[in-house]
């Protein structure tokens, strides 16, 4: 088994082999994080043996992580910078 990776080769995502030479997929950490900043991988691209439910759950977890850790933090940081810049010292 191989992850469908057409168009992703240029990202430099690390690949890991499945046990017993059953194929390979993208290496990822908790919630789909990868070694490439700004790139997440989830579902069957990381776990080639995952069925639909598990693959969908992995995608939902990655999306929640992106929203919580990346987007919400960026919005909060931008708001704090704007508030600090508009207050008199």
PDB file of N, CA and C in Angstrom:
ATOM      1  N   UNK A   1       0.844  -1.177   0.000  1.00  0.00           N
ATOM      2  CA  UNK A   1       0.000   0.000   0.000  1.00  0.00           C
ATOM      3  C   UNK A   1       0.887   1.237   0.000  1.00  0.00           C
ATOM      4  N   UNK A   2       0.450   2.250  -0.698  1.00  0.00           N
ATOM      5  CA  UNK A   2       1.179   3.517  -0.755  1.00  0.00           C
ATOM      6  C   UNK A   2       0.178   4.650  -0.606  1.00  0.00           C
ATOM      7  N   UNK A   3       0.549   5.680   0.136  1.00  0.00           N
ATOM      8  CA  UNK A   3      -0.298   6.875   0.242  1.00  0.00           C
ATOM      9  C   UNK A   3      -0.327   7.572  -1.110  1.00  0.00           C
ATOM     10  N   UNK A   4      -1.480   8.082  -1.476  1.00  0.00           N
ATOM     11  CA  UNK A   4      -1.571   8.864  -2.716  1.00  0.00           C
ATOM     12  C   UNK A   4      -0.952  10.224  -2.446  1.00  0.00           C
ATOM     13  N   UNK A   5       0.190  10.452  -3.032  1.00  0.00           N
ATOM     14  CA  UNK A   5       0.966  11.644  -2.720  1.00  0.00           C
ATOM     15  C   UNK A   5       1.243  12.510  -3.941  1.00  0.00           C
ATOM     16  N   UNK A   6       0.507  12.287  -5.021  1.00  0.00           N
ATOM     17  CA  UNK A   6       0.736  13.071  -6.226  1.00  0.00           C
ATOM     18  C   UNK A   6       0.550  14.555  -5.906  1.00  0.00           C
ATOM     19  N   UNK A   7       1.543  15.352  -6.283  1.00  0.00           N
ATOM     20  CA  UNK A   7       1.491  16.791  -6.058  1.00  0.00           C
ATOM     21  C   UNK A   7       2.068  17.228  -4.725  1.00  0.00           C
ATOM     22  N   UNK A   8       2.419  16.283  -3.870  1.00  0.00           N
ATOM     23  CA  UNK A   8       2.953  16.632  -2.548  1.00  0.00           C
ATOM     24  C   UNK A   8       4.455  16.395  -2.433  1.00  0.00           C
ATOM     25  N   UNK A   9       5.062  15.883  -3.482  1.00  0.00           N
ATOM     26  CA  UNK A   9       6.479  15.526  -3.424  1.00  0.00           C
ATOM     27  C   UNK A   9       7.366  16.710  -3.037  1.00  0.00           C
ATOM     28  N   UNK A  10       7.054  17.893  -3.503  1.00  0.00           N
ATOM     29  CA  UNK A  10       7.875  19.069  -3.256  1.00  0.00           C
ATOM     30  C   UNK A  10       7.839  19.581  -1.831  1.00  0.00           C
ATOM     31  N   UNK A  11       6.932  19.079  -1.013  1.00  0.00           N
ATOM     32  CA  UNK A  11       6.842  19.539   0.377  1.00  0.00           C
ATOM     33  C   UNK A  11       7.934  18.947   1.261  1.00  0.00           C
ATOM     34  N   UNK A  12       8.537  17.870   0.837  1.00  0.00           N
ATOM     35  CA  UNK A  12       9.594  17.244   1.634  1.00  0.00           C
ATOM     36  C   UNK A  12       9.082  16.551   2.881  1.00  0.00           C
ATOM     37  N   UNK A  13       7.853  16.041   2.833  1.00  0.00           N
ATOM     38  CA  UNK A  13       7.304  15.333   3.988  1.00  0.00           C
ATOM     39  C   UNK A  13       8.037  14.015   4.212  1.00  0.00           C
ATOM     40  N   UNK A  14       8.432  13.747   5.453  1.00  0.00           N
ATOM     41  CA  UNK A  14       9.079  12.465   5.710  1.00  0.00           C
ATOM     42  C   UNK A  14       8.072  11.325   5.586  1.00  0.00           C
ATOM     43  N   UNK A  15       8.555  10.189   5.135  1.00  0.00           N
ATOM     44  CA  UNK A  15       7.732   9.001   4.931  1.00  0.00           C
ATOM     45  C   UNK A  15       8.203   7.930   5.907  1.00  0.00           C
ATOM     46  N   UNK A  16       7.245   7.136   6.391  1.00  0.00           N
ATOM     47  CA  UNK A  16       7.628   6.010   7.251  1.00  0.00           C
ATOM     48  C   UNK A  16       7.023   4.735   6.665  1.00  0.00           C
ATOM     49  N   UNK A  17       7.756   3.654   6.854  1.00  0.00           N
ATOM     50  CA  UNK A  17       7.314   2.352   6.349  1.00  0.00           C
ATOM     51  C   UNK A  17       6.406   1.681   7.362  1.00  0.00           C
ATOM     52  N   UNK A  18       5.406   0.979   6.850  1.00  0.00           N
ATOM     53  CA  UNK A  18       4.550   0.162   7.703  1.00  0.00           C
ATOM     54  C   UNK A  18       5.304  -1.098   8.114  1.00  0.00           C
ATOM     55  N   UNK A  19       4.914  -1.689   9.231  1.00  0.00           N
ATOM     56  CA  UNK A  19       5.559  -2.944   9.627  1.00  0.00           C
ATOM     57  C   UNK A  19       5.385  -4.025   8.561  1.00  0.00           C
ATOM     58  N   UNK A  20       6.277  -4.962   8.545  1.00  0.00           N
ATOM     59  CA  UNK A  20       6.226  -6.118   7.643  1.00  0.00           C
ATOM     60  C   UNK A  20       6.200  -5.729   6.161  1.00  0.00           C
ATOM     61  N   UNK A  21       6.774  -4.582   5.836  1.00  0.00           N
ATOM     62  CA  UNK A  21       6.897  -4.135   4.440  1.00  0.00           C
ATOM     63  C   UNK A  21       5.542  -4.057   3.728  1.00  0.00           C
ATOM     64  N   UNK A  22       4.522  -3.581   4.450  1.00  0.00           N
ATOM     65  CA  UNK A  22       3.178  -3.505   3.877  1.00  0.00           C
ATOM     66  C   UNK A  22       2.928  -2.199   3.139  1.00  0.00           C
ATOM     67  N   UNK A  23       3.904  -1.321   3.085  1.00  0.00           N
ATOM     68  CA  UNK A  23       3.743  -0.062   2.372  1.00  0.00           C
ATOM     69  C   UNK A  23       4.341   1.080   3.159  1.00  0.00           C
ATOM     70  N   UNK A  24       3.993   2.293   2.770  1.00  0.00           N
ATOM     71  CA  UNK A  24       4.518   3.470   3.461  1.00  0.00           C
ATOM     72  C   UNK A  24       3.508   4.601   3.383  1.00  0.00           C
ATOM     73  N   UNK A  25       3.634   5.505   4.336  1.00  0.00           N
ATOM     74  CA  UNK A  25       2.780   6.692   4.389  1.00  0.00           C
ATOM     75  C   UNK A  25       3.550   7.834   5.024  1.00  0.00           C
ATOM     76  N   UNK A  26       2.934   8.986   5.103  1.00  0.00           N
ATOM     77  CA  UNK A  26       3.609  10.145   5.685  1.00  0.00           C
ATOM     78  C   UNK A  26       3.764   9.982   7.190  1.00  0.00           C
ATOM     79  N   UNK A  27       4.904  10.383   7.696  1.00  0.00           N
ATOM     80  CA  UNK A  27       5.149  10.363   9.133  1.00  0.00           C
ATOM     81  C   UNK A  27       4.494  11.593   9.745  1.00  0.00           C
ATOM     82  N   UNK A  28       3.744  11.381  10.806  1.00  0.00           N
ATOM     83  CA  UNK A  28       3.110  12.509  11.490  1.00  0.00           C
ATOM     84  C   UNK A  28       3.055  12.241  12.983  1.00  0.00           C
ATOM     85  N   UNK A  29       2.912  13.330  13.725  1.00  0.00           N
ATOM     86  CA  UNK A  29       2.775  13.229  15.162  1.00  0.00           C
ATOM     87  C   UNK A  29       1.323  13.343  15.566  1.00  0.00           C
ATOM     88  N   UNK A  30       1.129  13.664  16.827  1.00  0.00           N
ATOM     89  CA  UNK A  30      -0.218  13.817  17.359  1.00  0.00           C
ATOM     90  C   UNK A  30      -0.963  14.891  16.578  1.00  0.00           C
ATOM     91  N   UNK A  31      -2.181  14.642  16.250  1.00  0.00           N
ATOM     92  CA  UNK A  31      -3.064  15.579  15.546  1.00  0.00           C
ATOM     93  C   UNK A  31      -2.559  15.936  14.155  1.00  0.00           C
ATOM     94  N   UNK A  32      -1.759  15.050  13.560  1.00  0.00           N
ATOM     95  CA  UNK A  32      -1.352  15.247  12.176  1.00  0.00           C
ATOM     96  C   UNK A  32      -0.173  16.167  11.944  1.00  0.00           C
ATOM     97  N   UNK A  33       0.502  16.588  13.006  1.00  0.00           N
ATOM     98  CA  UNK A  33       1.649  17.478  12.815  1.00  0.00           C
ATOM     99  C   UNK A  33       2.756  16.754  12.054  1.00  0.00           C
ATOM    100  N   UNK A  34       3.484  17.516  11.250  1.00  0.00           N
ATOM    101  CA  UNK A  34       4.628  16.961  10.518  1.00  0.00           C
ATOM    102  C   UNK A  34       5.851  17.814  10.818  1.00  0.00           C
ATOM    103  N   UNK A  35       6.975  17.373  10.308  1.00  0.00           N
ATOM    104  CA  UNK A  35       8.215  18.131  10.469  1.00  0.00           C
ATOM    105  C   UNK A  35       8.256  19.369   9.592  1.00  0.00           C
ATOM    106  N   UNK A  36       7.323  19.491   8.658  1.00  0.00           N
ATOM    107  CA  UNK A  36       7.286  20.633   7.743  1.00  0.00           C
ATOM    108  C   UNK A  36       6.339  21.681   8.337  1.00  0.00           C
ATOM    109  N   UNK A  37       6.866  22.863   8.685  1.00  0.00           N
ATOM    110  CA  UNK A  37       6.014  23.904   9.278  1.00  0.00           C
ATOM    111  C   UNK A  37       4.821  24.242   8.379  1.00  0.00           C
ATOM    112  N   UNK A  38       3.638  24.282   8.987  1.00  0.00           N
ATOM    113  CA  UNK A  38       2.433  24.640   8.261  1.00  0.00           C
ATOM    114  C   UNK A  38       1.795  23.511   7.480  1.00  0.00           C
ATOM    115  N   UNK A  39       2.314  22.294   7.630  1.00  0.00           N
ATOM    116  CA  UNK A  39       1.759  21.150   6.904  1.00  0.00           C
ATOM    117  C   UNK A  39       1.344  20.071   7.907  1.00  0.00           C
ATOM    118  N   UNK A  40       0.093  19.641   7.790  1.00  0.00           N
ATOM    119  CA  UNK A  40      -0.434  18.550   8.605  1.00  0.00           C
ATOM    120  C   UNK A  40      -0.799  17.413   7.672  1.00  0.00           C
ATOM    121  N   UNK A  41      -0.743  16.196   8.179  1.00  0.00           N
ATOM    122  CA  UNK A  41      -1.140  15.023   7.409  1.00  0.00           C
ATOM    123  C   UNK A  41      -1.983  14.137   8.314  1.00  0.00           C
ATOM    124  N   UNK A  42      -3.072  13.618   7.765  1.00  0.00           N
ATOM    125  CA  UNK A  42      -3.956  12.801   8.594  1.00  0.00           C
ATOM    126  C   UNK A  42      -4.675  11.777   7.740  1.00  0.00           C
ATOM    127  N   UNK A  43      -5.381  10.882   8.414  1.00  0.00           N
ATOM    128  CA  UNK A  43      -6.185   9.885   7.723  1.00  0.00           C
ATOM    129  C   UNK A  43      -5.331   8.840   7.046  1.00  0.00           C
ATOM    130  N   UNK A  44      -5.757   8.406   5.866  1.00  0.00           N
ATOM    131  CA  UNK A  44      -5.064   7.341   5.169  1.00  0.00           C
ATOM    132  C   UNK A  44      -3.711   7.752   4.599  1.00  0.00           C
ATOM    133  N   UNK A  45      -3.391   9.015   4.612  1.00  0.00           N
ATOM    134  CA  UNK A  45      -2.056   9.396   4.146  1.00  0.00           C
ATOM    135  C   UNK A  45      -0.996   9.077   5.195  1.00  0.00           C
ATOM    136  N   UNK A  46      -1.411   8.906   6.445  1.00  0.00           N
ATOM    137  CA  UNK A  46      -0.472   8.567   7.512  1.00  0.00           C
ATOM    138  C   UNK A  46      -0.680   7.149   8.031  1.00  0.00           C
ATOM    139  N   UNK A  47      -1.913   6.689   8.057  1.00  0.00           N
ATOM    140  CA  UNK A  47      -2.240   5.347   8.523  1.00  0.00           C
ATOM    141  C   UNK A  47      -2.980   4.633   7.400  1.00  0.00           C
ATOM    142  N   UNK A  48      -2.235   3.933   6.576  1.00  0.00           N
ATOM    143  CA  UNK A  48      -2.809   3.310   5.384  1.00  0.00           C
ATOM    144  C   UNK A  48      -3.808   2.220   5.708  1.00  0.00           C
ATOM    145  N   UNK A  49      -3.806   1.734   6.927  1.00  0.00           N
ATOM    146  CA  UNK A  49      -4.734   0.673   7.303  1.00  0.00           C
ATOM    147  C   UNK A  49      -6.014   1.217   7.937  1.00  0.00           C
ATOM    148  N   UNK A  50      -6.101   2.515   8.130  1.00  0.00           N
ATOM    149  CA  UNK A  50      -7.284   3.103   8.766  1.00  0.00           C
ATOM    150  C   UNK A  50      -8.495   2.980   7.858  1.00  0.00           C
ATOM    151  N   UNK A  51      -9.611   2.612   8.453  1.00  0.00           N
ATOM    152  CA  UNK A  51     -10.856   2.584   7.700  1.00  0.00           C
ATOM    153  C   UNK A  51     -11.488   3.964   7.756  1.00  0.00           C
ATOM    154  N   UNK A  52     -12.628   4.133   7.121  1.00  0.00           N
ATOM    155  CA  UNK A  52     -13.242   5.451   6.941  1.00  0.00           C
ATOM    156  C   UNK A  52     -13.422   6.196   8.265  1.00  0.00           C
ATOM    157  N   UNK A  53     -13.956   5.540   9.271  1.00  0.00           N
ATOM    158  CA  UNK A  53     -14.215   6.204  10.548  1.00  0.00           C
ATOM    159  C   UNK A  53     -12.951   6.735  11.193  1.00  0.00           C
ATOM    160  N   UNK A  54     -11.922   5.908  11.237  1.00  0.00           N
ATOM    161  CA  UNK A  54     -10.654   6.325  11.850  1.00  0.00           C
ATOM    162  C   UNK A  54      -9.980   7.421  11.027  1.00  0.00           C
ATOM    163  N   UNK A  55     -10.031   7.316   9.710  1.00  0.00           N
ATOM    164  CA  UNK A  55      -9.425   8.335   8.852  1.00  0.00           C
ATOM    165  C   UNK A  55     -10.142   9.675   9.019  1.00  0.00           C
ATOM    166  N   UNK A  56     -11.476   9.636   9.088  1.00  0.00           N
ATOM    167  CA  UNK A  56     -12.247  10.870   9.284  1.00  0.00           C
ATOM    168  C   UNK A  56     -11.968  11.477  10.646  1.00  0.00           C
ATOM    169  N   UNK A  57     -11.868  10.641  11.666  1.00  0.00           N
ATOM    170  CA  UNK A  57     -11.574  11.141  13.015  1.00  0.00           C
ATOM    171  C   UNK A  57     -10.195  11.796  13.062  1.00  0.00           C
ATOM    172  N   UNK A  58      -9.225  11.209  12.383  1.00  0.00           N
ATOM    173  CA  UNK A  58      -7.882  11.799  12.351  1.00  0.00           C
ATOM    174  C   UNK A  58      -7.906  13.157  11.655  1.00  0.00           C
ATOM    175  N   UNK A  59      -8.685  13.272  10.594  1.00  0.00           N
ATOM    176  CA  UNK A  59      -8.823  14.559   9.903  1.00  0.00           C
ATOM    177  C   UNK A  59      -9.498  15.600  10.780  1.00  0.00           C
ATOM    178  N   UNK A  60     -10.520  15.186  11.520  1.00  0.00           N
ATOM    179  CA  UNK A  60     -11.210  16.109  12.425  1.00  0.00           C
ATOM    180  C   UNK A  60     -10.282  16.564  13.543  1.00  0.00           C
ATOM    181  N   UNK A  61      -9.478  15.653  14.080  1.00  0.00           N
ATOM    182  CA  UNK A  61      -8.525  16.013  15.130  1.00  0.00           C
ATOM    183  C   UNK A  61      -7.485  16.991  14.596  1.00  0.00           C
ATOM    184  N   UNK A  62      -6.978  16.741  13.396  1.00  0.00           N
ATOM    185  CA  UNK A  62      -6.000  17.661  12.798  1.00  0.00           C
ATOM    186  C   UNK A  62      -6.626  19.029  12.590  1.00  0.00           C
ATOM    187  N   UNK A  63      -7.861  19.082  12.091  1.00  0.00           N
ATOM    188  CA  UNK A  63      -8.539  20.364  11.887  1.00  0.00           C
ATOM    189  C   UNK A  63      -8.754  21.114  13.188  1.00  0.00           C
ATOM    190  N   UNK A  64      -9.137  20.406  14.234  1.00  0.00           N
ATOM    191  CA  UNK A  64      -9.325  21.038  15.546  1.00  0.00           C
ATOM    192  C   UNK A  64      -8.008  21.585  16.071  1.00  0.00           C
ATOM    193  N   UNK A  65      -6.933  20.827  15.875  1.00  0.00           N
ATOM    194  CA  UNK A  65      -5.612  21.268  16.330  1.00  0.00           C
ATOM    195  C   UNK A  65      -5.166  22.518  15.567  1.00  0.00           C
ATOM    196  N   UNK A  66      -5.369  22.522  14.270  1.00  0.00           N
ATOM    197  CA  UNK A  66      -5.003  23.697  13.461  1.00  0.00           C
ATOM    198  C   UNK A  66      -5.788  24.913  13.933  1.00  0.00           C
ATOM    199  N   UNK A  67      -7.081  24.739  14.143  1.00  0.00           N
ATOM    200  CA  UNK A  67      -7.918  25.853  14.586  1.00  0.00           C
ATOM    201  C   UNK A  67      -7.497  26.351  15.961  1.00  0.00           C
ATOM    202  N   UNK A  68      -7.316  25.441  16.890  1.00  0.00           N
ATOM    203  CA  UNK A  68      -7.018  25.817  18.262  1.00  0.00           C
ATOM    204  C   UNK A  68      -5.604  26.357  18.428  1.00  0.00           C
ATOM    205  N   UNK A  69      -4.646  25.627  17.949  1.00  0.00           N
ATOM    206  CA  UNK A  69      -3.252  25.967  18.202  1.00  0.00           C
ATOM    207  C   UNK A  69      -2.720  27.035  17.255  1.00  0.00           C
ATOM    208  N   UNK A  70      -3.097  26.976  16.008  1.00  0.00           N
ATOM    209  CA  UNK A  70      -2.515  27.888  15.026  1.00  0.00           C
ATOM    210  C   UNK A  70      -3.382  29.120  14.808  1.00  0.00           C
ATOM    211  N   UNK A  71      -4.618  28.921  14.386  1.00  0.00           N
ATOM    212  CA  UNK A  71      -5.462  30.061  14.008  1.00  0.00           C
ATOM    213  C   UNK A  71      -5.894  30.899  15.211  1.00  0.00           C
ATOM    214  N   UNK A  72      -6.364  30.257  16.271  1.00  0.00           N
ATOM    215  CA  UNK A  72      -6.806  31.007  17.447  1.00  0.00           C
ATOM    216  C   UNK A  72      -5.637  31.739  18.098  1.00  0.00           C
ATOM    217  N   UNK A  73      -4.491  31.084  18.139  1.00  0.00           N
ATOM    218  CA  UNK A  73      -3.309  31.732  18.722  1.00  0.00           C
ATOM    219  C   UNK A  73      -2.882  32.929  17.878  1.00  0.00           C
ATOM    220  N   UNK A  74      -2.903  32.784  16.568  1.00  0.00           N
ATOM    221  CA  UNK A  74      -2.533  33.898  15.686  1.00  0.00           C
ATOM    222  C   UNK A  74      -3.504  35.063  15.856  1.00  0.00           C
ATOM    223  N   UNK A  75      -4.806  34.774  15.939  1.00  0.00           N
ATOM    224  CA  UNK A  75      -5.797  35.831  16.144  1.00  0.00           C
ATOM    225  C   UNK A  75      -5.594  36.527  17.484  1.00  0.00           C
ATOM    226  N   UNK A  76      -5.339  35.747  18.524  1.00  0.00           N
ATOM    227  CA  UNK A  76      -5.121  36.322  19.854  1.00  0.00           C
ATOM    228  C   UNK A  76      -3.874  37.191  19.865  1.00  0.00           C
ATOM    229  N   UNK A  77      -2.797  36.693  19.295  1.00  0.00           N
ATOM    230  CA  UNK A  77      -1.554  37.471  19.238  1.00  0.00           C
ATOM    231  C   UNK A  77      -1.754  38.773  18.468  1.00  0.00           C
ATOM    232  N   UNK A  78      -2.464  38.731  17.357  1.00  0.00           N
ATOM    233  CA  UNK A  78      -2.709  39.936  16.560  1.00  0.00           C
ATOM    234  C   UNK A  78      -3.563  40.925  17.339  1.00  0.00           C
ATOM    235  N   UNK A  79      -4.563  40.438  18.051  1.00  0.00           N
ATOM    236  CA  UNK A  79      -5.412  41.321  18.857  1.00  0.00           C
ATOM    237  C   UNK A  79      -4.628  41.972  19.980  1.00  0.00           C
ATOM    238  N   UNK A  80      -3.773  41.194  20.628  1.00  0.00           N
ATOM    239  CA  UNK A  80      -2.953  41.749  21.714  1.00  0.00           C
ATOM    240  C   UNK A  80      -1.985  42.800  21.185  1.00  0.00           C
ATOM    241  N   UNK A  81      -1.370  42.540  20.043  1.00  0.00           N
ATOM    242  CA  UNK A  81      -0.455  43.526  19.455  1.00  0.00           C
ATOM    243  C   UNK A  81      -1.204  44.804  19.108  1.00  0.00           C
ATOM    244  N   UNK A  82      -2.393  44.671  18.544  1.00  0.00           N
ATOM    245  CA  UNK A  82      -3.190  45.831  18.174  1.00  0.00           C
ATOM    246  C   UNK A  82      -3.599  46.605  19.424  1.00  0.00           C
ATOM    247  N   UNK A  83      -3.985  45.914  20.479  1.00  0.00           N
ATOM    248  CA  UNK A  83      -4.406  46.585  21.717  1.00  0.00           C
ATOM    249  C   UNK A  83      -3.217  47.287  22.378  1.00  0.00           C
ATOM    250  N   UNK A  84      -2.060  46.662  22.358  1.00  0.00           N
ATOM    251  CA  UNK A  84      -0.877  47.261  22.959  1.00  0.00           C
ATOM    252  C   UNK A  84      -0.419  48.482  22.168  1.00  0.00           C
ATOM    253  N   UNK A  85      -0.608  48.447  20.865  1.00  0.00           N
ATOM    254  CA  UNK A  85      -0.206  49.565  20.034  1.00  0.00           C
ATOM    255  C   UNK A  85      -1.144  50.753  20.143  1.00  0.00           C
ATOM    256  N   UNK A  86      -2.376  50.521  20.587  1.00  0.00           N
ATOM    257  CA  UNK A  86      -3.334  51.615  20.651  1.00  0.00           C
ATOM    258  C   UNK A  86      -3.507  52.205  22.046  1.00  0.00           C
ATOM    259  N   UNK A  87      -2.809  51.640  23.034  1.00  0.00           N
ATOM    260  CA  UNK A  87      -2.928  52.172  24.404  1.00  0.00           C
ATOM    261  C   UNK A  87      -1.803  53.154  24.677  1.00  0.00           C
ATOM    262  N   UNK A  88      -2.099  54.237  25.369  1.00  0.00           N
ATOM    263  CA  UNK A  88      -1.029  55.199  25.697  1.00  0.00           C
ATOM    264  C   UNK A  88      -0.053  54.608  26.698  1.00  0.00           C
ATOM    265  N   UNK A  89       1.196  55.000  26.625  1.00  0.00           N
ATOM    266  CA  UNK A  89       2.226  54.499  27.545  1.00  0.00           C
ATOM    267  C   UNK A  89       2.561  55.533  28.570  1.00  0.00           C
TER     268      UNK A  89
END
